[in-house]
PDB file of C-alpha atoms in Angstrom:
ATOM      1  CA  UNK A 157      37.147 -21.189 -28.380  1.00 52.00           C
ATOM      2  CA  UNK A 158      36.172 -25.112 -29.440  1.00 51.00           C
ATOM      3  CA  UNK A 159      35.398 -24.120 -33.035  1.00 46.00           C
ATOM      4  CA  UNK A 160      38.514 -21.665 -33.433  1.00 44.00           C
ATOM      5  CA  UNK A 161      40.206 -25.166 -31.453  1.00 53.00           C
ATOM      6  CA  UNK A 162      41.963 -23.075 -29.402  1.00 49.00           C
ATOM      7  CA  UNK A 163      40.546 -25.356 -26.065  1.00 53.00           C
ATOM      8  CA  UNK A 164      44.545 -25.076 -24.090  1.00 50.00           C
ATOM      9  CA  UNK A 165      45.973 -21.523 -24.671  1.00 57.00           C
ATOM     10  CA  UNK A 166      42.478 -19.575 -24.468  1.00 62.00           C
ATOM     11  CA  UNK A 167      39.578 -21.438 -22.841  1.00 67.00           C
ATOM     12  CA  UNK A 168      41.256 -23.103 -19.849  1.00 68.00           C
ATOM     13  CA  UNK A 169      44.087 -20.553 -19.478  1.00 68.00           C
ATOM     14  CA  UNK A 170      42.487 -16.953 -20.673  1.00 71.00           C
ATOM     15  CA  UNK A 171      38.930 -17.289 -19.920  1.00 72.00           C
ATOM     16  CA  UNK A 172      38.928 -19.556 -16.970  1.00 70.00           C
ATOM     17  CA  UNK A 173      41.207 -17.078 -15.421  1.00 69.00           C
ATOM     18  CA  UNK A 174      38.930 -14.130 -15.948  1.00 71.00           C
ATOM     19  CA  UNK A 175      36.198 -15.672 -15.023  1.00 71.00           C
ATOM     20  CA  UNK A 176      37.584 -18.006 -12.191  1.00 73.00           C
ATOM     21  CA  UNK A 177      39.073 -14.209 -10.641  1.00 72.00           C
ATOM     22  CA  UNK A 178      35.976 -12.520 -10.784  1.00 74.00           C
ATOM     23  CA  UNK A 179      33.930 -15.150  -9.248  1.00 74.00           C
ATOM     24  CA  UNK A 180      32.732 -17.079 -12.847  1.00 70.00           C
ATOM     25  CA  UNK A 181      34.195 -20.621 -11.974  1.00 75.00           C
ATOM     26  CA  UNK A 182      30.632 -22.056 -11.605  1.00 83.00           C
ATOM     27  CA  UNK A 183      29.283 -20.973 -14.457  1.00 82.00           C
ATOM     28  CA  UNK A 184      32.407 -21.772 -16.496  1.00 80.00           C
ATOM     29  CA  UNK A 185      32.185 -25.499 -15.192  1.00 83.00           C
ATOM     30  CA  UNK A 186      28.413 -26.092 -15.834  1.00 86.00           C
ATOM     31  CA  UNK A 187      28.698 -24.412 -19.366  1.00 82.00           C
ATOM     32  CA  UNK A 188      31.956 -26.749 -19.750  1.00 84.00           C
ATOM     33  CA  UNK A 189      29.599 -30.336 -19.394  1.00 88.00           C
ATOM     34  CA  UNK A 190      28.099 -30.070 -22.184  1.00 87.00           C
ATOM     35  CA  UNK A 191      30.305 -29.214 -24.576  1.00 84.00           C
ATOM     36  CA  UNK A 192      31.963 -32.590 -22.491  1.00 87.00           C
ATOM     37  CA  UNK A 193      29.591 -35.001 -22.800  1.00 89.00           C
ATOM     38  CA  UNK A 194      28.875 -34.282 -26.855  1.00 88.00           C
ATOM     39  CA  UNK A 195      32.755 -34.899 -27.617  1.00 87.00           C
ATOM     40  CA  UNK A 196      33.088 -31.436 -28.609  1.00 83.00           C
ATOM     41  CA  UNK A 197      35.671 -31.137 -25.644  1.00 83.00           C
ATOM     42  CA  UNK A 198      37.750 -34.645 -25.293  1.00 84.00           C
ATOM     43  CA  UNK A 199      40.728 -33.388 -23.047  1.00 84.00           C
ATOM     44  CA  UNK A 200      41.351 -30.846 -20.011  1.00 84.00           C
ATOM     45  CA  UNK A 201      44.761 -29.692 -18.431  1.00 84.00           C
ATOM     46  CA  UNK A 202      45.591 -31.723 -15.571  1.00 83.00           C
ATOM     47  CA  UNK A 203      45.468 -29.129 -13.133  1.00 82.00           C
ATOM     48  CA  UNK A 204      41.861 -28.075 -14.407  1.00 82.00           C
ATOM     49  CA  UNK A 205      40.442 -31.729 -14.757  1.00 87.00           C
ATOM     50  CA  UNK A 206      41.368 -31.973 -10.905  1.00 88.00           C
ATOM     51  CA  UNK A 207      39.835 -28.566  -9.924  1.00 86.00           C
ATOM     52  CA  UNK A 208      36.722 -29.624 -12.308  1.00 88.00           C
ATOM     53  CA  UNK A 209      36.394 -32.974 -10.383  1.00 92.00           C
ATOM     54  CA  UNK A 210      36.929 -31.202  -6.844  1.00 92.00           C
ATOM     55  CA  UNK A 211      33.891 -28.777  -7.950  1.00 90.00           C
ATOM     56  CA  UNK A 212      31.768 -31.872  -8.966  1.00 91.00           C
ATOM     57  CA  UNK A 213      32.449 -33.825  -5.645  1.00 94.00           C
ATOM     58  CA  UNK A 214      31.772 -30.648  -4.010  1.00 93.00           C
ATOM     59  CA  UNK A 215      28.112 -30.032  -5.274  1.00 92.00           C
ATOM     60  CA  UNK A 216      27.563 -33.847  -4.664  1.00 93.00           C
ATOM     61  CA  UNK A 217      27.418 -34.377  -8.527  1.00 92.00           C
ATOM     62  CA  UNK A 218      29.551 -37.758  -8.449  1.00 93.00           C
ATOM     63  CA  UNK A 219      27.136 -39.358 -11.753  1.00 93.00           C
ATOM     64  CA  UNK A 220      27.854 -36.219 -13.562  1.00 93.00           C
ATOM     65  CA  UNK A 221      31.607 -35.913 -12.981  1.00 93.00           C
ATOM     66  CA  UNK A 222      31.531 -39.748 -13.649  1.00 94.00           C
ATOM     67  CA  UNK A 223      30.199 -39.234 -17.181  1.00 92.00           C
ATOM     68  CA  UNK A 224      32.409 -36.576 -17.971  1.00 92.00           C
ATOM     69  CA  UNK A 225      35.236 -38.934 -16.903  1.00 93.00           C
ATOM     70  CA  UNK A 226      34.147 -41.295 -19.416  1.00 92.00           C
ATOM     71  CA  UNK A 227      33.693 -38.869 -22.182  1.00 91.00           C
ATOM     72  CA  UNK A 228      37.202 -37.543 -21.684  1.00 90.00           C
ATOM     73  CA  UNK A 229      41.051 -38.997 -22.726  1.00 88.00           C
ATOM     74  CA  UNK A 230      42.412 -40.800 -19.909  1.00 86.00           C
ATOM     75  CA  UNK A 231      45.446 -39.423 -21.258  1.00 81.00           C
ATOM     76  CA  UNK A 232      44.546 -35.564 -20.638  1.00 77.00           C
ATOM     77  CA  UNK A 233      44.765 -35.587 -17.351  1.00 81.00           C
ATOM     78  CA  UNK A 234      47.029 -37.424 -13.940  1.00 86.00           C
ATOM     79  CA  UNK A 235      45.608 -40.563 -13.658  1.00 86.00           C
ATOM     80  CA  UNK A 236      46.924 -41.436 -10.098  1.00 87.00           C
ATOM     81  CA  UNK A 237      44.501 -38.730  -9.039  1.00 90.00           C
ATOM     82  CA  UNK A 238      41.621 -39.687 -10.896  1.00 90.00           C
ATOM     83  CA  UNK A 239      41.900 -43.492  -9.984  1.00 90.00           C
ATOM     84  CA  UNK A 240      42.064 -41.658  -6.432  1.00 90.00           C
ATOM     85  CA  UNK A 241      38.923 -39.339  -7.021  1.00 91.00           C
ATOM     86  CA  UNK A 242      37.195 -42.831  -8.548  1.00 90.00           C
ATOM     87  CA  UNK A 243      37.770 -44.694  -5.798  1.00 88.00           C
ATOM     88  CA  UNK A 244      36.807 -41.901  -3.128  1.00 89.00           C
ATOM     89  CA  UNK A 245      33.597 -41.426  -4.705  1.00 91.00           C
ATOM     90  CA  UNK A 246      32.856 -44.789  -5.514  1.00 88.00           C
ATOM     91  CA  UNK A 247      32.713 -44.103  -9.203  1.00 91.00           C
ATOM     92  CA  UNK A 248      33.264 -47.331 -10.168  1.00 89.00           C
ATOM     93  CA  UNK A 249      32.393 -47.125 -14.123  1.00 90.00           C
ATOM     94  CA  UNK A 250      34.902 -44.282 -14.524  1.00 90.00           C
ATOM     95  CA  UNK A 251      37.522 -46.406 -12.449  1.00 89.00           C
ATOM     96  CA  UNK A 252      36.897 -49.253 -15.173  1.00 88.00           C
ATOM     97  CA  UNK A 253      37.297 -46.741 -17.735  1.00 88.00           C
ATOM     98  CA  UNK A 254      40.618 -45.119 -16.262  1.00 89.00           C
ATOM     99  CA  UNK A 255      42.290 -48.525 -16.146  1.00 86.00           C
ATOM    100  CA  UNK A 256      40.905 -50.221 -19.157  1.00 86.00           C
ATOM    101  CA  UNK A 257      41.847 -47.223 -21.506  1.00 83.00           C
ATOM    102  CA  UNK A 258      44.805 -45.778 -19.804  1.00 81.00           C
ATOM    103  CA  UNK A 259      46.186 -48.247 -18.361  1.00 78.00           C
ATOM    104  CA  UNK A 260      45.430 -51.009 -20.602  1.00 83.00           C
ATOM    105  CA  UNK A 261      44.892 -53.014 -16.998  1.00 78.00           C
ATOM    106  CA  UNK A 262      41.171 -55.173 -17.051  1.00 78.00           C
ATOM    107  CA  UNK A 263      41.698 -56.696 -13.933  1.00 82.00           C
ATOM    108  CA  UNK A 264      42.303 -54.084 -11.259  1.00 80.00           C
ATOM    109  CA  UNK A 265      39.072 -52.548 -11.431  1.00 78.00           C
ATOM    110  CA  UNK A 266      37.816 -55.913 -10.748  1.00 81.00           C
ATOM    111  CA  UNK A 267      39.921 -56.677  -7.831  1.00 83.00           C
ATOM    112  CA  UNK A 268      39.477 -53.094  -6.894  1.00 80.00           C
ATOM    113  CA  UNK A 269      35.520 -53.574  -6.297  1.00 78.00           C
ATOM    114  CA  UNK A 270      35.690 -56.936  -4.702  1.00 79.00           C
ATOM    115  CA  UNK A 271      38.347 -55.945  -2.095  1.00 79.00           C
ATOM    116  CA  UNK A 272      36.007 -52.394  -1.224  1.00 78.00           C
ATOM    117  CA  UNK A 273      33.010 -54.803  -1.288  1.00 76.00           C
ATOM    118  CA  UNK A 274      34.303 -57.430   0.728  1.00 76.00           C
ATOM    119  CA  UNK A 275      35.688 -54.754   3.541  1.00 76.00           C
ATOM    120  CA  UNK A 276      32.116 -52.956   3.188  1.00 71.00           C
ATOM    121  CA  UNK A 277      30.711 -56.514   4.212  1.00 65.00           C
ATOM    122  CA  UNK A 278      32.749 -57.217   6.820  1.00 61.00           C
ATOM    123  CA  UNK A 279      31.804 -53.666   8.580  1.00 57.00           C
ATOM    124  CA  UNK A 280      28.034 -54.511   8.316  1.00 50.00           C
ATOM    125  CA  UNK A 281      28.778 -58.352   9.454  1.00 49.00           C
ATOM    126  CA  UNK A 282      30.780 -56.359  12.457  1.00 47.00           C
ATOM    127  CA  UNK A 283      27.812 -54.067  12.956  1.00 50.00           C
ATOM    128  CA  UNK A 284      25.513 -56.535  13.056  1.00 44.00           C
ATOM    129  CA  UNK A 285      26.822 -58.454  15.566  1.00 53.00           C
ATOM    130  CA  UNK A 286      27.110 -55.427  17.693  1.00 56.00           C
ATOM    131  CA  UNK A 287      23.597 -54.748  17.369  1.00 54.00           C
ATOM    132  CA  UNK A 288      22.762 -58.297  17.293  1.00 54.00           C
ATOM    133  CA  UNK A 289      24.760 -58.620  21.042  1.00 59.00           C
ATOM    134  CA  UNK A 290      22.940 -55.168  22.284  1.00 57.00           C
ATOM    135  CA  UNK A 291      19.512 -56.550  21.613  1.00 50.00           C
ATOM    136  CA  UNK A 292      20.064 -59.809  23.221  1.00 55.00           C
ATOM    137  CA  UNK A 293      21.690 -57.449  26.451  1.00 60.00           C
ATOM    138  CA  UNK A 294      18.223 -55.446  26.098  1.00 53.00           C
ATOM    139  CA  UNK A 295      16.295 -58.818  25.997  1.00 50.00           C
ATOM    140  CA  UNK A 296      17.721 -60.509  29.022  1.00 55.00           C
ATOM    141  CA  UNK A 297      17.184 -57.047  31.024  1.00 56.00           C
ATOM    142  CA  UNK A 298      13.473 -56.949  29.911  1.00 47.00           C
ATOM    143  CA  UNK A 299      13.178 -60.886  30.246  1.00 50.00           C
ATOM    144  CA  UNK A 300      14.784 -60.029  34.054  1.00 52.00           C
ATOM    145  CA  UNK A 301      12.819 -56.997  34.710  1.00 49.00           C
ATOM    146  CA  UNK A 302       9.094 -58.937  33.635  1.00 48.00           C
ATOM    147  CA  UNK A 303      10.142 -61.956  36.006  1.00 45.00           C
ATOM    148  CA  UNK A 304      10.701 -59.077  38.886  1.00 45.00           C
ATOM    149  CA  UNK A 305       7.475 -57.916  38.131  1.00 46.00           C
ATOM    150  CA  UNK A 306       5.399 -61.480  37.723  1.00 51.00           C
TER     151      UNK A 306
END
C-alpha cells in the first residue's frame, strides 16, 4: 500500500478495517511504527491518528507514540486533540513540535511546561508540609510518651 501510495483509500480504510474486525488492530499498529518513524508514512486520518495514540497510551508506550508524533504532519491529524493527548501524557517534545510546526506558536509550549511545573511544585511543597506537620505530631507524642516513661 506505501509503494503503490495508496496510504488513505486502502491501508487505513480497507485493511485496517479487515484487520481491526477480525481482531488485527495490534498487529496493524506495531507493523504501522516503522514504516512511521523512517518517513515512509508522514500522515494518518484524524480519526486513526487518535485511535493510534489511544492504543499507544494504552500499552504505556508514551516515548514511542511521542516519536511517531514527531515523525508525522501536524497537519494530518486534529491538533486540539493531540495538544490534549501531549499534555495528558506529559509528552512534552511532541507538544513543542505540535505548536512550533502547526501552529507556528514558540511560546506556548514554554508557558505550557512552566505553568504544569510550577503546579507540580506547589503539590510537593503542599505535601511536604503535610508530612513535615505529621512528623513533628509523631515527635511531640514520642518526646511525651519517653518523658512518661523517664
Amino acid at each position: 500500500c506505501v509503494c503503490l501510495g495508496r496510504t488513505g483509500d486502502l491501508l487505513f480504510d480497507r485493511v485496517y478495517n479487515i484487520l481491526r474486525n477480525h481482531g488485527g488492530r495490534e498487529i496493524f499498529f506495531k507493523l504501522l511504527e516503522p514504516y512511521i518513524l523512517n518517513d515512509r508514512i508522514t500522515t494518518l486520518p484524524p480519526e486513526f491518528m487518535r485511535n493510534f495514540a489511544e492504543f499507544m497510551v494504552s500499552r504505556e508506550k508514551n516515548v514511542e507514540l511521542e516519536q511517531v508524533i514527531l515523525h508525522l504532519s501536524p497537519q494530518s491529524f486534529d491538533i486540539h486533540q493531540m495538544v490534549s493527548i501531549c499534555r495528558e501524557q506529559r509528552l512534552f517534545l511532541a507538544l513543542c513540535h505540535l505548536y512550533n510546526c502547526a501552529c507556528l506558536d514558540y511560546g506556548a509550549p514554554i508557558t505550557d511546561m512552566f505553568y504544569r511545573l510550577m503546579n507540580e511544585n506547589a503539590a510537593v511543597s503542599v505535601s511536604v508540609k503535610e508530612n513535615e506537620s505529621e512528623l513533628m505530631q509523631n515527635w511531640s507524642s514520642l518526646r511525651d510518651h519517653s518523658l512518661l516513661v523517664q
